[in-house]
PDB file of C-alpha atoms in Angstrom:
ATOM      1  CA  UNK G   1      -2.133 -10.684 -13.420  1.00 80.00           C
ATOM      2  CA  UNK G   2      -0.298  -7.640 -12.516  1.00 96.00           C
ATOM      3  CA  UNK G   3       2.036  -7.340  -8.826  1.00 98.00           C
ATOM      4  CA  UNK G   4       1.460  -4.385  -6.632  1.00 98.00           C
ATOM      5  CA  UNK G   5       4.305  -3.267  -4.133  1.00 98.00           C
ATOM      6  CA  UNK G   6       3.427  -1.864  -1.171  1.00 97.00           C
ATOM      7  CA  UNK G   7       4.928   0.524   2.289  1.00 94.00           C
ATOM      8  CA  UNK G   8       4.778  -0.641   5.219  1.00 94.00           C
ATOM      9  CA  UNK G   9       1.048   2.661   5.442  1.00 93.00           C
ATOM     10  CA  UNK G  10      -0.650   1.083   3.370  1.00 96.00           C
ATOM     11  CA  UNK G  11      -0.549  -2.300   5.568  1.00 97.00           C
ATOM     12  CA  UNK G  12      -1.500  -1.053   8.921  1.00 95.00           C
ATOM     13  CA  UNK G  13      -4.205   1.536   7.443  1.00 96.00           C
ATOM     14  CA  UNK G  14      -5.929  -1.482   5.784  1.00 97.00           C
ATOM     15  CA  UNK G  15      -4.469  -3.540   9.150  1.00 96.00           C
ATOM     16  CA  UNK G  16      -7.289  -0.612  11.479  1.00 96.00           C
ATOM     17  CA  UNK G  17     -10.242  -0.807   8.154  1.00 97.00           C
ATOM     18  CA  UNK G  18      -9.200  -5.565   9.588  1.00 97.00           C
ATOM     19  CA  UNK G  19      -9.921  -5.867   5.345  1.00 97.00           C
ATOM     20  CA  UNK G  20      -6.066  -7.593   5.548  1.00 97.00           C
ATOM     21  CA  UNK G  21      -8.046 -10.442   4.549  1.00 96.00           C
ATOM     22  CA  UNK G  22      -9.748  -8.403   1.788  1.00 97.00           C
ATOM     23  CA  UNK G  23      -6.970  -7.336   0.175  1.00 97.00           C
ATOM     24  CA  UNK G  24      -5.627 -10.956  -0.489  1.00 98.00           C
ATOM     25  CA  UNK G  25      -9.182 -12.151  -2.246  1.00 96.00           C
ATOM     26  CA  UNK G  26      -8.689  -8.845  -4.955  1.00 97.00           C
ATOM     27  CA  UNK G  27      -7.259  -9.736  -7.791  1.00 97.00           C
ATOM     28  CA  UNK G  28      -3.690  -9.131  -8.086  1.00 98.00           C
ATOM     29  CA  UNK G  29      -0.661 -10.079  -5.360  1.00 98.00           C
ATOM     30  CA  UNK G  30       1.345  -8.093  -3.286  1.00 98.00           C
ATOM     31  CA  UNK G  31       4.360  -7.653  -2.499  1.00 98.00           C
ATOM     32  CA  UNK G  32       7.030  -6.122  -0.282  1.00 98.00           C
ATOM     33  CA  UNK G  33      10.393  -5.847  -0.378  1.00 98.00           C
ATOM     34  CA  UNK G  34      13.053  -8.023   2.020  1.00 96.00           C
ATOM     35  CA  UNK G  35      14.529  -5.296   3.373  1.00 94.00           C
ATOM     36  CA  UNK G  36      11.098  -3.349   4.418  1.00 95.00           C
ATOM     37  CA  UNK G  37      10.037  -6.216   5.185  1.00 96.00           C
ATOM     38  CA  UNK G  38      12.540  -6.919   8.042  1.00 96.00           C
ATOM     39  CA  UNK G  39      13.335  -3.611   9.294  1.00 95.00           C
ATOM     40  CA  UNK G  40       9.471  -2.833   9.804  1.00 95.00           C
ATOM     41  CA  UNK G  41       7.073  -5.909   9.085  1.00 96.00           C
ATOM     42  CA  UNK G  42       8.523  -9.346  10.655  1.00 96.00           C
ATOM     43  CA  UNK G  43       6.992 -10.842  13.716  1.00 96.00           C
ATOM     44  CA  UNK G  44       3.375 -11.575  13.741  1.00 96.00           C
ATOM     45  CA  UNK G  45       2.204  -8.770  11.010  1.00 96.00           C
ATOM     46  CA  UNK G  46       4.069 -10.105   8.954  1.00 96.00           C
ATOM     47  CA  UNK G  47       4.009 -13.308   9.588  1.00 97.00           C
ATOM     48  CA  UNK G  48      -0.292 -12.323   9.234  1.00 97.00           C
ATOM     49  CA  UNK G  49       0.746 -10.901   5.951  1.00 97.00           C
ATOM     50  CA  UNK G  50       2.640 -14.036   4.066  1.00 98.00           C
ATOM     51  CA  UNK G  51       0.683 -16.420   5.615  1.00 98.00           C
ATOM     52  CA  UNK G  52      -2.635 -13.746   3.629  1.00 98.00           C
ATOM     53  CA  UNK G  53      -0.076 -14.494   0.649  1.00 98.00           C
ATOM     54  CA  UNK G  54       2.486 -11.474   0.521  1.00 98.00           C
ATOM     55  CA  UNK G  55       5.459 -12.673  -1.003  1.00 98.00           C
ATOM     56  CA  UNK G  56       8.212 -10.819  -0.251  1.00 98.00           C
ATOM     57  CA  UNK G  57      11.247 -10.079  -2.469  1.00 98.00           C
ATOM     58  CA  UNK G  58      14.441  -9.444  -2.157  1.00 97.00           C
ATOM     59  CA  UNK G  59      16.233  -6.431  -4.954  1.00 97.00           C
ATOM     60  CA  UNK G  60      19.183  -7.331  -7.691  1.00 97.00           C
ATOM     61  CA  UNK G  61      22.415  -5.773  -7.005  1.00 98.00           C
ATOM     62  CA  UNK G  62      21.136  -3.309  -9.899  1.00 98.00           C
ATOM     63  CA  UNK G  63      17.323  -2.818  -7.816  1.00 98.00           C
ATOM     64  CA  UNK G  64      19.634  -2.141  -4.004  1.00 97.00           C
ATOM     65  CA  UNK G  65      21.883   0.609  -6.288  1.00 97.00           C
ATOM     66  CA  UNK G  66      19.187   2.331  -7.441  1.00 98.00           C
ATOM     67  CA  UNK G  67      17.388   1.721  -3.918  1.00 97.00           C
ATOM     68  CA  UNK G  68      21.236   3.387  -2.645  1.00 97.00           C
ATOM     69  CA  UNK G  69      20.791   6.941  -5.443  1.00 97.00           C
ATOM     70  CA  UNK G  70      17.388   7.477  -4.856  1.00 97.00           C
ATOM     71  CA  UNK G  71      18.346   7.460  -0.682  1.00 96.00           C
ATOM     72  CA  UNK G  72      21.142   9.189  -1.292  1.00 96.00           C
ATOM     73  CA  UNK G  73      19.124  11.690  -3.477  1.00 95.00           C
ATOM     74  CA  UNK G  74      15.674  12.154  -1.526  1.00 94.00           C
ATOM     75  CA  UNK G  75      17.561  11.970   2.405  1.00 93.00           C
ATOM     76  CA  UNK G  76      13.840  11.767   3.844  1.00 95.00           C
ATOM     77  CA  UNK G  77      12.983   8.893   2.685  1.00 95.00           C
ATOM     78  CA  UNK G  78      13.421   5.918   4.507  1.00 95.00           C
ATOM     79  CA  UNK G  79      15.591   2.652   3.660  1.00 95.00           C
ATOM     80  CA  UNK G  80      12.361   0.794   3.777  1.00 96.00           C
ATOM     81  CA  UNK G  81      10.809   3.172   0.929  1.00 96.00           C
ATOM     82  CA  UNK G  82      13.725   3.662  -1.572  1.00 97.00           C
ATOM     83  CA  UNK G  83      13.942  -0.051  -1.383  1.00 97.00           C
ATOM     84  CA  UNK G  84       9.694  -0.841  -2.350  1.00 98.00           C
ATOM     85  CA  UNK G  85       9.929   2.202  -5.049  1.00 98.00           C
ATOM     86  CA  UNK G  86      13.320   0.459  -6.579  1.00 98.00           C
ATOM     87  CA  UNK G  87      11.638  -2.758  -6.495  1.00 98.00           C
ATOM     88  CA  UNK G  88       8.273  -0.754  -8.335  1.00 98.00           C
ATOM     89  CA  UNK G  89      11.310   1.101 -10.767  1.00 98.00           C
ATOM     90  CA  UNK G  90      12.609  -2.007 -11.954  1.00 98.00           C
ATOM     91  CA  UNK G  91       9.719  -4.671 -12.181  1.00 98.00           C
ATOM     92  CA  UNK G  92       7.892  -2.583 -13.858  1.00 98.00           C
ATOM     93  CA  UNK G  93       5.356  -2.709 -11.500  1.00 98.00           C
ATOM     94  CA  UNK G  94       3.063  -0.584  -9.149  1.00 98.00           C
ATOM     95  CA  UNK G  95       3.069   1.640  -6.304  1.00 98.00           C
ATOM     96  CA  UNK G  96       1.152   1.551  -2.777  1.00 98.00           C
ATOM     97  CA  UNK G  97       1.526   3.969  -0.887  1.00 96.00           C
ATOM     98  CA  UNK G  98       0.231   6.588   1.282  1.00 92.00           C
ATOM     99  CA  UNK G  99       3.398   8.887   1.526  1.00 93.00           C
ATOM    100  CA  UNK G 100       3.757  12.009  -0.362  1.00 93.00           C
ATOM    101  CA  UNK G 101       7.411  12.562  -1.209  1.00 95.00           C
ATOM    102  CA  UNK G 102       7.555   8.464  -2.797  1.00 96.00           C
ATOM    103  CA  UNK G 103       4.158   9.218  -4.381  1.00 96.00           C
ATOM    104  CA  UNK G 104       5.937  12.767  -5.630  1.00 96.00           C
ATOM    105  CA  UNK G 105       9.105  10.212  -6.319  1.00 97.00           C
ATOM    106  CA  UNK G 106       6.763   7.797  -8.760  1.00 97.00           C
ATOM    107  CA  UNK G 107       5.284  10.937 -10.559  1.00 97.00           C
ATOM    108  CA  UNK G 108       9.041  12.356 -11.644  1.00 97.00           C
ATOM    109  CA  UNK G 109       9.832   8.941 -12.367  1.00 97.00           C
ATOM    110  CA  UNK G 110       6.974   7.498 -14.523  1.00 98.00           C
ATOM    111  CA  UNK G 111       6.507   4.429 -11.747  1.00 98.00           C
ATOM    112  CA  UNK G 112       2.371   3.593 -11.544  1.00 98.00           C
ATOM    113  CA  UNK G 113       0.957   4.306  -7.630  1.00 98.00           C
ATOM    114  CA  UNK G 114      -1.996   4.463  -6.013  1.00 98.00           C
ATOM    115  CA  UNK G 115      -2.873   3.849  -2.759  1.00 97.00           C
ATOM    116  CA  UNK G 116      -5.754   3.415   0.682  1.00 97.00           C
ATOM    117  CA  UNK G 117      -8.825   4.951  -1.569  1.00 97.00           C
ATOM    118  CA  UNK G 118      -8.182   3.629  -5.326  1.00 98.00           C
ATOM    119  CA  UNK G 119      -7.758   0.030  -2.244  1.00 98.00           C
ATOM    120  CA  UNK G 120     -11.257   1.206  -1.211  1.00 97.00           C
ATOM    121  CA  UNK G 121     -12.983   1.394  -4.843  1.00 97.00           C
ATOM    122  CA  UNK G 122     -11.147  -2.162  -5.834  1.00 97.00           C
ATOM    123  CA  UNK G 123     -12.421  -4.001  -3.017  1.00 97.00           C
ATOM    124  CA  UNK G 124     -16.191  -2.293  -4.126  1.00 95.00           C
ATOM    125  CA  UNK G 125     -15.171  -2.486  -7.591  1.00 96.00           C
ATOM    126  CA  UNK G 126     -15.141  -6.156  -7.059  1.00 94.00           C
ATOM    127  CA  UNK G 127     -17.265  -6.389  -4.539  1.00 93.00           C
ATOM    128  CA  UNK G 128     -14.208  -8.507  -2.435  1.00 90.00           C
ATOM    129  CA  UNK G 129     -16.308  -6.989   0.903  1.00 94.00           C
ATOM    130  CA  UNK G 130     -19.683  -6.098   1.646  1.00 94.00           C
ATOM    131  CA  UNK G 131     -20.703  -2.429   1.198  1.00 94.00           C
ATOM    132  CA  UNK G 132     -21.650  -2.003   4.783  1.00 95.00           C
ATOM    133  CA  UNK G 133     -18.469  -3.832   6.260  1.00 96.00           C
ATOM    134  CA  UNK G 134     -16.675  -1.172   3.445  1.00 96.00           C
ATOM    135  CA  UNK G 135     -17.506   2.071   5.046  1.00 96.00           C
ATOM    136  CA  UNK G 136     -17.107   0.380   8.128  1.00 96.00           C
ATOM    137  CA  UNK G 137     -13.612  -0.160   6.956  1.00 97.00           C
ATOM    138  CA  UNK G 138     -12.737   3.342   5.964  1.00 96.00           C
ATOM    139  CA  UNK G 139     -14.707   5.174   8.548  1.00 96.00           C
ATOM    140  CA  UNK G 140     -12.134   3.280  11.508  1.00 96.00           C
ATOM    141  CA  UNK G 141      -9.655   4.040   9.520  1.00 96.00           C
ATOM    142  CA  UNK G 142     -10.064   7.127   8.913  1.00 95.00           C
ATOM    143  CA  UNK G 143     -11.016   7.798  12.199  1.00 95.00           C
ATOM    144  CA  UNK G 144      -6.802   7.003  14.116  1.00 93.00           C
ATOM    145  CA  UNK G 145      -5.225  10.284  15.629  1.00 91.00           C
ATOM    146  CA  UNK G 146      -2.678   9.243  12.436  1.00 88.00           C
ATOM    147  CA  UNK G 147      -4.973   9.460   9.393  1.00 89.00           C
ATOM    148  CA  UNK G 148      -3.648  11.125   6.289  1.00 87.00           C
ATOM    149  CA  UNK G 149      -5.409  10.694   3.508  1.00 91.00           C
ATOM    150  CA  UNK G 150      -7.884  13.408   2.121  1.00 92.00           C
ATOM    151  CA  UNK G 151     -10.731  14.140   3.550  1.00 93.00           C
ATOM    152  CA  UNK G 152     -12.897  15.729   0.927  1.00 95.00           C
ATOM    153  CA  UNK G 153     -12.067  12.277  -0.971  1.00 94.00           C
ATOM    154  CA  UNK G 154     -13.030  10.089   2.494  1.00 93.00           C
ATOM    155  CA  UNK G 155     -16.403  12.167   2.746  1.00 95.00           C
ATOM    156  CA  UNK G 156     -17.448  11.002  -0.744  1.00 96.00           C
ATOM    157  CA  UNK G 157     -17.017   7.083   0.124  1.00 96.00           C
ATOM    158  CA  UNK G 158     -18.117   7.545   2.609  1.00 95.00           C
ATOM    159  CA  UNK G 159     -21.202   9.269   1.437  1.00 95.00           C
ATOM    160  CA  UNK G 160     -21.368   6.603  -1.554  1.00 94.00           C
ATOM    161  CA  UNK G 161     -20.673   3.380   0.076  1.00 93.00           C
ATOM    162  CA  UNK G 162     -23.152   4.760   3.237  1.00 90.00           C
ATOM    163  CA  UNK G 163     -26.998   2.844   2.976  1.00 85.00           C
ATOM    164  CA  UNK G 164     -29.086   4.157   0.279  1.00 77.00           C
ATOM    165  CA  UNK G 165     -25.216   6.046  -1.360  1.00 67.00           C
TER     166      UNK G 165
END
């Protein structure tokens, strides 16, 4: 089973769309680095994620060194983001991120990455959630003031997921 390393932004977007339970029904395993969990997810939200199947991975010393180097080279990235990148890169896992700078780094280093819209497509393809519920979820995600997803891609999916679409 493929393992996907998530950043916090993807998990928050999925929570906004009430898609967390559906996430763990997809044919993937989801992981976060321990530092990201401790700094950004610990508490009720993190416990919910772990109960659904989220795995918290401890980085090796080499992975921590890589994350530290990346942080020095790309100061705009947070430490949790660099840990997620280092984990995905070292273990040849894909990265789930909505962060543009993290996507740029993944592209530059040849690390596979996906985002929320890719997950929407996976939910649709795997039929893990009813189409009308998926439409409502994407509507909720995209209507949040902090949504940074591309409007044209959102519209395309909302049209496709709409009744009669």
